[in-house]
PDB file of C-alpha atoms and ligand atoms in Angstrom:
ATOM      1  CA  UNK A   2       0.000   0.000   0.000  1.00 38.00           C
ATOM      2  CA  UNK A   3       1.410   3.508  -1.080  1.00 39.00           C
ATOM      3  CA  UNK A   4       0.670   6.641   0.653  1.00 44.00           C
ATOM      4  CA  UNK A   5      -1.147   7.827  -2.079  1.00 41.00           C
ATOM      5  CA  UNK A   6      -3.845   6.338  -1.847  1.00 45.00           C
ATOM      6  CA  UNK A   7      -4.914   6.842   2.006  1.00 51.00           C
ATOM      7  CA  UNK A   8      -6.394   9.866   2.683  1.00 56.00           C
ATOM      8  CA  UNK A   9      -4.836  13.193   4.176  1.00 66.00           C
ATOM      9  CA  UNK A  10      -6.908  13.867   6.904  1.00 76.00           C
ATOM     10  CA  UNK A  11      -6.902  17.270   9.287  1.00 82.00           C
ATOM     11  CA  UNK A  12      -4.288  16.622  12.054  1.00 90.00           C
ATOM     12  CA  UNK A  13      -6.201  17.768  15.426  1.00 94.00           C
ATOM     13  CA  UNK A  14      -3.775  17.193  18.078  1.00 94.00           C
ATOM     14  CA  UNK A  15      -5.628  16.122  21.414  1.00 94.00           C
ATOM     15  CA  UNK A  16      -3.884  16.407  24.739  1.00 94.00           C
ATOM     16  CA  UNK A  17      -5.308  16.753  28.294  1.00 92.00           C
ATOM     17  CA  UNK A  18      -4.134  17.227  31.682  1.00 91.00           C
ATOM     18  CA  UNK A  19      -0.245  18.691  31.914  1.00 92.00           C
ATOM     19  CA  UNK A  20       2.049  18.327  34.791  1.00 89.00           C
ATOM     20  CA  UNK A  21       4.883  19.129  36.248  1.00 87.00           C
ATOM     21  CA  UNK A  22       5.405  15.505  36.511  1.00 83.00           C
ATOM     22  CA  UNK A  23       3.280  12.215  36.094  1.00 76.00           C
ATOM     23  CA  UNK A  24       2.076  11.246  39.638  1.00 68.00           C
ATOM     24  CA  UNK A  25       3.392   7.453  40.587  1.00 67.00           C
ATOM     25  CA  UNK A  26      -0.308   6.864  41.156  1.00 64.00           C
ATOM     26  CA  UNK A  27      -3.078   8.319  39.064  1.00 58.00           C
ATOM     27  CA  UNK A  28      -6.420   8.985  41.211  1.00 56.00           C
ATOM     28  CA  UNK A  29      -9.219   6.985  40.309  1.00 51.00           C
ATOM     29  CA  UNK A  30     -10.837  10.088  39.092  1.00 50.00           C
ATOM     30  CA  UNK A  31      -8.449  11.114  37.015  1.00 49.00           C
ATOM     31  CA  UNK A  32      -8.378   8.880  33.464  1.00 47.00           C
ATOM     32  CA  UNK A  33      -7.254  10.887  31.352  1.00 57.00           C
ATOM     33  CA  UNK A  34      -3.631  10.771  30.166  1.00 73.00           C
ATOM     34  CA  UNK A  35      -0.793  13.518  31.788  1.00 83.00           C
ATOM     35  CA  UNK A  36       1.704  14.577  29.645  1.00 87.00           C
ATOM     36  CA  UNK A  37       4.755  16.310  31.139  1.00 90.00           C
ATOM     37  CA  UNK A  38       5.093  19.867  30.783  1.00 93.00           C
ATOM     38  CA  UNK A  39       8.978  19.110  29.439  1.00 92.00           C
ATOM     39  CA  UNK A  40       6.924  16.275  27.129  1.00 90.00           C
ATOM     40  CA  UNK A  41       5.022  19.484  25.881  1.00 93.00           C
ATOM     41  CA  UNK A  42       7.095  21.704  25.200  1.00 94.00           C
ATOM     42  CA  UNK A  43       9.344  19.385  23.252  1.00 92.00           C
ATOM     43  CA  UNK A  44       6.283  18.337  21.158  1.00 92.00           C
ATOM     44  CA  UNK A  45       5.488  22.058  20.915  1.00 95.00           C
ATOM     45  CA  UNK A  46       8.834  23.064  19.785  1.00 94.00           C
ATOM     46  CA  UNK A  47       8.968  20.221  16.872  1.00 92.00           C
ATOM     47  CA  UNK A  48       6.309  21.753  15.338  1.00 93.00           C
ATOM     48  CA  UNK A  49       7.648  25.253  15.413  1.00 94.00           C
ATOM     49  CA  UNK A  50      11.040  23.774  13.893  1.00 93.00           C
ATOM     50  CA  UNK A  51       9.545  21.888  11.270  1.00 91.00           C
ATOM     51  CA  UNK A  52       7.211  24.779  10.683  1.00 91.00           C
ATOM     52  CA  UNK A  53       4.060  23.323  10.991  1.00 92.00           C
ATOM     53  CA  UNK A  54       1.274  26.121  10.719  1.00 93.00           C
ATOM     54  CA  UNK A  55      -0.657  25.896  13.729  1.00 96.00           C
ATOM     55  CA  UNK A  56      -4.057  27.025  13.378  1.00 96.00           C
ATOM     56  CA  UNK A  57      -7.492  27.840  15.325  1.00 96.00           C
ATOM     57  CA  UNK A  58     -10.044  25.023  14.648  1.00 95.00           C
ATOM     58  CA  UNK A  59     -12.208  28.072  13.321  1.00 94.00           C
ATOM     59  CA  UNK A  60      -9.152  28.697  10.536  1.00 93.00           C
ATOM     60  CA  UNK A  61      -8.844  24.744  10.358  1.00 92.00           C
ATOM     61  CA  UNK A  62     -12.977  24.883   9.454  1.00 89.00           C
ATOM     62  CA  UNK A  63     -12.559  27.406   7.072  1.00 89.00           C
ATOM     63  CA  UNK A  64     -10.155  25.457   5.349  1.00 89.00           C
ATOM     64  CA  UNK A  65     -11.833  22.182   5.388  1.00 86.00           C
ATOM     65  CA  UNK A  66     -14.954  23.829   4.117  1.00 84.00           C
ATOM     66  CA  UNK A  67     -13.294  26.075   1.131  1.00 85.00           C
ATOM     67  CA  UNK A  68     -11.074  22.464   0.191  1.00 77.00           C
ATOM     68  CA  UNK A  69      -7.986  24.527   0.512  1.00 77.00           C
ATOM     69  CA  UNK A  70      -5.006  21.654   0.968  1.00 76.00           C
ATOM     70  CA  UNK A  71      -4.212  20.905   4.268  1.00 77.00           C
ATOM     71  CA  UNK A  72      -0.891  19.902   3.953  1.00 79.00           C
ATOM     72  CA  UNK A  73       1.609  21.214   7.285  1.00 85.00           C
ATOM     73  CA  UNK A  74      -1.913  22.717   9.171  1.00 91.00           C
ATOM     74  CA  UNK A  75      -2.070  21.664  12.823  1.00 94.00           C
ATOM     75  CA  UNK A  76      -4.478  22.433  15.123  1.00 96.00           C
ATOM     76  CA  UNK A  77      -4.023  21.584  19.027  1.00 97.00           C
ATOM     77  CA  UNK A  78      -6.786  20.968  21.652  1.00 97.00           C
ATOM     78  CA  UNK A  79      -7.186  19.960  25.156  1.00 97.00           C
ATOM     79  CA  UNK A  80      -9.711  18.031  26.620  1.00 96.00           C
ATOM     80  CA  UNK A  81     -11.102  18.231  30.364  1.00 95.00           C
ATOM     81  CA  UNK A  82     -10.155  21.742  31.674  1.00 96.00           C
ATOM     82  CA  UNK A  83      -7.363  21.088  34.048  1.00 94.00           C
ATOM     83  CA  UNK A  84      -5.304  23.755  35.564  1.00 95.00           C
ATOM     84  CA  UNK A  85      -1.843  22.629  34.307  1.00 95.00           C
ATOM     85  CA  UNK A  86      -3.504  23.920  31.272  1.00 96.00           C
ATOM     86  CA  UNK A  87      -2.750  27.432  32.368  1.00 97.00           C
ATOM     87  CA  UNK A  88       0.471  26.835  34.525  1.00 96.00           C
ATOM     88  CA  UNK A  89       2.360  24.889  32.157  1.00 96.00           C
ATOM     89  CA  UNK A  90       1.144  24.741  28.444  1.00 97.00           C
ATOM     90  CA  UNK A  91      -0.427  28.427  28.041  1.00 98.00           C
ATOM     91  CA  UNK A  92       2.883  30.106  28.057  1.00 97.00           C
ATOM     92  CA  UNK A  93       4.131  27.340  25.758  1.00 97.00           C
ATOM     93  CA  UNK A  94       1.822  28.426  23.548  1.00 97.00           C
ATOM     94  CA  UNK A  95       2.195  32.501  24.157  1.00 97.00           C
ATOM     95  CA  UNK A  96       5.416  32.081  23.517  1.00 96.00           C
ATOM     96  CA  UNK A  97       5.427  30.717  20.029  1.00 96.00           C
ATOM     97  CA  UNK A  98       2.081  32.754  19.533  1.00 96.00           C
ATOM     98  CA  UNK A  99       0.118  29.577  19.124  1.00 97.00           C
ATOM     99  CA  UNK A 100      -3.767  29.157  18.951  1.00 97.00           C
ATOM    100  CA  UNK A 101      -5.554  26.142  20.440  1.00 98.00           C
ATOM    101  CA  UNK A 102      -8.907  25.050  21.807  1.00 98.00           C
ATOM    102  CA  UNK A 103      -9.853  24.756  25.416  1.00 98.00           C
ATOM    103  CA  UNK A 104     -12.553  21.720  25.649  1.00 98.00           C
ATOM    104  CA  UNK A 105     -14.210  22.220  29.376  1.00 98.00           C
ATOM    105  CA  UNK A 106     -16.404  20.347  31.682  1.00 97.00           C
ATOM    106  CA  UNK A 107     -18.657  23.024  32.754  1.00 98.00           C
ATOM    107  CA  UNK A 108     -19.475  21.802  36.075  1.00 97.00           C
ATOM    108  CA  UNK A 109     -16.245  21.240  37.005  1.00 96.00           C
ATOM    109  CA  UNK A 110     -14.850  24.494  36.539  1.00 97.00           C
ATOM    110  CA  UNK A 111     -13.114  26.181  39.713  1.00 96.00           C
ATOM    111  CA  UNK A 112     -14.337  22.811  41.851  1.00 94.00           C
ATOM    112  CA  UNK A 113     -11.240  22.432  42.950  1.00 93.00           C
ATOM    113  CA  UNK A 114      -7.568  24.066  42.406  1.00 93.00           C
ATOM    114  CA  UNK A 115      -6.939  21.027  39.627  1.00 91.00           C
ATOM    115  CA  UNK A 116      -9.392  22.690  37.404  1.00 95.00           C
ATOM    116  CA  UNK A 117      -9.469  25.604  35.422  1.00 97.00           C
ATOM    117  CA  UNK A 118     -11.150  28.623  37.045  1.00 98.00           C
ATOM    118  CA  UNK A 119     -13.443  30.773  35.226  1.00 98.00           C
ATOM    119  CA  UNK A 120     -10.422  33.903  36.043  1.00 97.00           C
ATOM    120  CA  UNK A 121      -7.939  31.118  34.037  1.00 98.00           C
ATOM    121  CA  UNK A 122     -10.103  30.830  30.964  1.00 98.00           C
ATOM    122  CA  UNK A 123     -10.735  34.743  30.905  1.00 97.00           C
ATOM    123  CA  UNK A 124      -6.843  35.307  30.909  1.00 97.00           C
ATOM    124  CA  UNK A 125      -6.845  32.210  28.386  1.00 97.00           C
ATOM    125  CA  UNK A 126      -9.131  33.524  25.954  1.00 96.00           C
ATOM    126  CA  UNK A 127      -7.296  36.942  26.524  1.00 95.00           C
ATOM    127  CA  UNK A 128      -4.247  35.269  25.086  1.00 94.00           C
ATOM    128  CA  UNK A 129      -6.398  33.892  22.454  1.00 94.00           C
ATOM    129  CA  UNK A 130      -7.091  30.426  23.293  1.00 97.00           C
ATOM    130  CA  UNK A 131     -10.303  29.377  21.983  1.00 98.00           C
ATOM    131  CA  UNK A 132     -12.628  28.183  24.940  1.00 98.00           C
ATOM    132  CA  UNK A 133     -15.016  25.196  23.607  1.00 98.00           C
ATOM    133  CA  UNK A 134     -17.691  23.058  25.607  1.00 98.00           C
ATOM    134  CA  UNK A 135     -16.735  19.399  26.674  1.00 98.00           C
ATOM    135  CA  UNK A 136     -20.246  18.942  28.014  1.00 98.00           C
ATOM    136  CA  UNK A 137     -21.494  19.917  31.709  1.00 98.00           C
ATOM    137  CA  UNK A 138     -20.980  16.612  33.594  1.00 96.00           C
ATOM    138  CA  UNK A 139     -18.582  14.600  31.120  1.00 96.00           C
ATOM    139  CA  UNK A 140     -21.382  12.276  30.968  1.00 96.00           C
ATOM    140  CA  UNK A 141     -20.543   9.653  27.772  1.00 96.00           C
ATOM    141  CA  UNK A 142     -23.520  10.700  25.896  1.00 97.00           C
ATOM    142  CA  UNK A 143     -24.197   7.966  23.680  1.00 96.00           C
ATOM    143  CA  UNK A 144     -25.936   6.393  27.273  1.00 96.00           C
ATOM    144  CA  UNK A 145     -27.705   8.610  28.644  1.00 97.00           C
ATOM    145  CA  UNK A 146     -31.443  10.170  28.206  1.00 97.00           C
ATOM    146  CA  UNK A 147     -32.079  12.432  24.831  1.00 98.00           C
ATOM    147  CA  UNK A 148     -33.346  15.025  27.135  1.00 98.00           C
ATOM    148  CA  UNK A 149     -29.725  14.823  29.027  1.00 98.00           C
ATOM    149  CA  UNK A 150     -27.634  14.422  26.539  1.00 98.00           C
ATOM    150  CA  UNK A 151     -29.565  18.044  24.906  1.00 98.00           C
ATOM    151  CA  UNK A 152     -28.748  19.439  28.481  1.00 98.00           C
ATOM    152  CA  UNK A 153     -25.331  18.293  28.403  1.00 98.00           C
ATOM    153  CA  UNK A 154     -24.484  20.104  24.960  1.00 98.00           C
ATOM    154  CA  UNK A 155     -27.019  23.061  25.090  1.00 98.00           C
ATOM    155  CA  UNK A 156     -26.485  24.228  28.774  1.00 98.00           C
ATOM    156  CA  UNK A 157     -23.210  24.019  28.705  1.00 98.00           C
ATOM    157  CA  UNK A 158     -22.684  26.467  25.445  1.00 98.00           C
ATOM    158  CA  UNK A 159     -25.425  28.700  27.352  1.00 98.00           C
ATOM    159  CA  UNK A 160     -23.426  28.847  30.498  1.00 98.00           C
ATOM    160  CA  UNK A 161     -19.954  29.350  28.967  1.00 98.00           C
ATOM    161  CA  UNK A 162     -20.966  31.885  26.761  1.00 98.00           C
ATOM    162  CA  UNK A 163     -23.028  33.828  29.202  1.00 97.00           C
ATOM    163  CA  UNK A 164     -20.051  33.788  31.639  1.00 96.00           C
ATOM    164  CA  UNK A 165     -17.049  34.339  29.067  1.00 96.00           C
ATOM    165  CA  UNK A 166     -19.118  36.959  27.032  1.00 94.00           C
ATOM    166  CA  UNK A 167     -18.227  35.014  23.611  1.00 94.00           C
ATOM    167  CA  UNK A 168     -20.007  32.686  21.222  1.00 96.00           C
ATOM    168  CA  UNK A 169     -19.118  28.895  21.896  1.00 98.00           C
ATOM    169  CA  UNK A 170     -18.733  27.356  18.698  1.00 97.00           C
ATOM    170  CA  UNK A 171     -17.011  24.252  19.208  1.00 98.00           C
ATOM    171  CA  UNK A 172     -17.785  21.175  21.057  1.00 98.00           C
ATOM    172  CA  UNK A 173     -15.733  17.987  22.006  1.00 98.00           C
ATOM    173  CA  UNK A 174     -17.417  14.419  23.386  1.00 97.00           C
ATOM    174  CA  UNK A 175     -16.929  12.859  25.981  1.00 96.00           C
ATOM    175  CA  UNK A 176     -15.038   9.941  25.846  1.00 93.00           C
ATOM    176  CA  UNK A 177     -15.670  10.517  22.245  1.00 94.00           C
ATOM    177  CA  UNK A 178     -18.530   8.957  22.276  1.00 95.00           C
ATOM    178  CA  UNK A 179     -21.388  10.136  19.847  1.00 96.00           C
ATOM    179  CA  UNK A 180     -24.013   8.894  17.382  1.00 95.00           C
ATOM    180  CA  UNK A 181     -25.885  10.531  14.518  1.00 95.00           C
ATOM    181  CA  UNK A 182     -28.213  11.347  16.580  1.00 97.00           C
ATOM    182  CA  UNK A 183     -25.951  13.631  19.036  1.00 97.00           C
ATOM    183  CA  UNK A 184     -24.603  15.129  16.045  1.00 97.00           C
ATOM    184  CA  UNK A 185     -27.806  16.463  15.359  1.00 98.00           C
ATOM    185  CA  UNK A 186     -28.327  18.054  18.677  1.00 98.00           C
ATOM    186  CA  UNK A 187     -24.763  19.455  18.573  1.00 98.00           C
ATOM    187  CA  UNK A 188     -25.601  21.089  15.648  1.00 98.00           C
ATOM    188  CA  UNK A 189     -28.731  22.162  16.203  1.00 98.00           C
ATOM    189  CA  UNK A 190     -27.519  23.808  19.722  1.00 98.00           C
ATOM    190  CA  UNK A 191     -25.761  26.133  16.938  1.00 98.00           C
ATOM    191  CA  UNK A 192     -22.042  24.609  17.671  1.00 98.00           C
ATOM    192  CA  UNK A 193     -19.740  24.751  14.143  1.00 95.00           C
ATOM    193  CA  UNK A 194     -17.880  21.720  15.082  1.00 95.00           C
ATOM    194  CA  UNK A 195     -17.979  18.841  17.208  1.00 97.00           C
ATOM    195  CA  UNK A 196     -14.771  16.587  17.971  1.00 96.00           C
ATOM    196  CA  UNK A 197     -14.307  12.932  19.140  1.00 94.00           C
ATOM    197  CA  UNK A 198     -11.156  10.699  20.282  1.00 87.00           C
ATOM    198  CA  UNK A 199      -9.923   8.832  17.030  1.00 73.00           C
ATOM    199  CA  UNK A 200     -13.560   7.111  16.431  1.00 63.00           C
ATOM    200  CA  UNK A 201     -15.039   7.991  13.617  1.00 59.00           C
ATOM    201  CA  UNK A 202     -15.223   6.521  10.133  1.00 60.00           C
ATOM    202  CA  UNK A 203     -13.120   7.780   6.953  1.00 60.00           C
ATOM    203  CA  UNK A 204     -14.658   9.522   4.997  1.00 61.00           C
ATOM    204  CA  UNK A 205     -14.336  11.461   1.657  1.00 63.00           C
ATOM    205  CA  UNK A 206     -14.858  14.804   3.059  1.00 70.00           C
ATOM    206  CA  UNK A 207     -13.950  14.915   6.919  1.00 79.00           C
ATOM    207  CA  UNK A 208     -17.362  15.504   9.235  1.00 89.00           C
ATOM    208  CA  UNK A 209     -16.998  18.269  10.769  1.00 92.00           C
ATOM    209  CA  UNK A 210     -19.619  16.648  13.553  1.00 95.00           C
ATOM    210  CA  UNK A 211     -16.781  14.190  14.181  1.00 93.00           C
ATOM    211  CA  UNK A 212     -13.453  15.559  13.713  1.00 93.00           C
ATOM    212  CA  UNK A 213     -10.966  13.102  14.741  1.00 91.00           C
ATOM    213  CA  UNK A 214      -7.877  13.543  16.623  1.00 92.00           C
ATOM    214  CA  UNK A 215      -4.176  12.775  17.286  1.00 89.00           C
ATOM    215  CA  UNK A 216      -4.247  11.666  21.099  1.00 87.00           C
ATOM    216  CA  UNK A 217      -0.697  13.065  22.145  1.00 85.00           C
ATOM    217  CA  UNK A 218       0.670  11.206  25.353  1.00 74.00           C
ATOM    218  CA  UNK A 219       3.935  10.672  27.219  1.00 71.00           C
ATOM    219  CA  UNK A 220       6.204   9.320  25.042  1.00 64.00           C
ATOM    220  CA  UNK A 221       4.983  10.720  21.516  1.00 61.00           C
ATOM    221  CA  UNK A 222       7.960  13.249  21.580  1.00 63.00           C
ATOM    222  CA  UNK A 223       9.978  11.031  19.823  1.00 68.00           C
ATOM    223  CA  UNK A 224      10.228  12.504  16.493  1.00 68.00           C
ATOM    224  CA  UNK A 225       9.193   9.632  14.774  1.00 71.00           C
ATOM    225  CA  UNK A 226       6.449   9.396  15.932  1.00 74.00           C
ATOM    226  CA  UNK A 227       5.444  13.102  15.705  1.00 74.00           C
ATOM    227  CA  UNK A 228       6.310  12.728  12.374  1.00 78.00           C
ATOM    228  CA  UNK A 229       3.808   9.966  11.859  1.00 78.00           C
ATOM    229  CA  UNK A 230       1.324  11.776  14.158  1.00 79.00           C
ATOM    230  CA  UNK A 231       1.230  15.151  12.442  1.00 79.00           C
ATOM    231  CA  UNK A 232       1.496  13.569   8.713  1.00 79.00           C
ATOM    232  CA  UNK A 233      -2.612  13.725   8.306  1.00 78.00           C
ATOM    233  CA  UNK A 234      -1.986  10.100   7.737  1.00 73.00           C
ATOM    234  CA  UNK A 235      -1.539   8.497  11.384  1.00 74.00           C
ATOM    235  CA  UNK A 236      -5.397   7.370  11.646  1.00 70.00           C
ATOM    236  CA  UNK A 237      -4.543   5.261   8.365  1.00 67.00           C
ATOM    237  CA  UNK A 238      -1.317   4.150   9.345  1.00 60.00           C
ATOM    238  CA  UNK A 239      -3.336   2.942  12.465  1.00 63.00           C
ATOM    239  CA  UNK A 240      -5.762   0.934  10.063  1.00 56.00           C
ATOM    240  CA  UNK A 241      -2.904  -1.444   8.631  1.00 50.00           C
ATOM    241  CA  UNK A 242      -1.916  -4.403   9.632  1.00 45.00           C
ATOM    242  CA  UNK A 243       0.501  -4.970  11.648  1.00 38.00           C
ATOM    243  CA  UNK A 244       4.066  -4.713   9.765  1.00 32.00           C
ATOM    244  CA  UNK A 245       2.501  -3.370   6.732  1.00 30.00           C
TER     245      UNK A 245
HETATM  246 ZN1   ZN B 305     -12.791  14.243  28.517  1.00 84.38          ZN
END
């Protein structure tokens, strides 16, 4: 199999909590992977080198819709809303004068000093990180009520936008989980996009009611494998065989 004939996709990095360092024991609450703030700034730094152009999901949108080529366009996102967010990969990012997407659980916001505060994702959005909604409860919405899962996705928009004085335009699962159904009531609750983990089928033209991503963990800082991860081919690479 040749590389020309897989298809380039949009390369949507997805990270989530960052840390000084990984804790020897993750809490039970906590499943989502850490990442090392040295882990992230390495990553970060490869794609300045190799000059990537990193770009808001709204620019990434407009490109996807106008079939402008995609080739070297990164986009990076977090998931969850925790507060080594704004200690350790915001002035990553200020530094290289890099956009990215903030996915938050609503009601966890300012619960406790792991979270992002509603002051954090002010100065955030002041340095021109895009805030989006990951849902109020991080509920995986494929299993819950209709009524819910329109709670989940509508409340949550109406809540971050009435506190951070902005429209919300971009939404991310939970757990990734959706159906066609949710990606009706995302839409319909007026969102642009919607993102999930790497689920999601190919596709001629990408859904942009299931953007797929790049999951970027501890150890992807090899360049190899950021080279594989930000080629718009990893979710294809990931579809062959083993040794192929
Ligand atoms: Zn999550």
């Amino acid at each position: 199999m040749t590389l020309g004939v897989l298809q380039h996709e949009p390369v949507i990095l997805g990270y989530h909590a960052i840390r000084e360092t990984i804790p020897a024991a993750i809490p039970p609450d906590e499943v989502a992977p850490v990442l090392t703030a040295r882990s992230f700034r390495r990553q970060i730094a490869f794609l300045v080198r190799h000059r990537y152009r990193v770009v808001s999901l709204e620019t990434l949108c407009e490109t996807l819709r106008t079939a402008a080529p995609l080739r070297r366009l990164v986009a990076i996102t977090f998931d969850d809303g925790d507060s080594g967010i704004a200690r350790y990969a915001a002035p990553v990012l200020r530094e290289h004068g890099l956009p990215a997407t903030v996915f938050v659980i609503v009601d966890a916001i300012g619960r406790s000093p792991a979270w992002l505060s509603w002051e954090e994702l002010q100065r955030l959005r002041r340095q021109g990180i895009t805030i989006g909604s990951h849902s109020l409860s991080h509920a995986y919405l494929p299993t819950v009520t209709r009524e819910q899962a329109i709670e989940e996705v509508r409340e949550s928009k109406r809540r971050l936008e009435e506190r951070l004085q902005q429209p919300v335009r971009h939404f991310s699962y939970p757990g990734g989980g959706f159906t066609p159904e949710l990606q009706t009531i995302v839409r319909d609750a007026g969102y642009a996009t919607a993102l999930t983990t790497n689920r999601g089928q190919r596709r001629r033209q990408p859904d942009l009611f299931a953007l797929r991503r790049v999951s970027m963990g501890e150890g992807s800082e090899a360049p190899w494998v950021l080279w594989a991860k930000t080629s718009g081919y990893y979710h294809a690479f990931r579809r062959l065989p083993d040794g192929a």
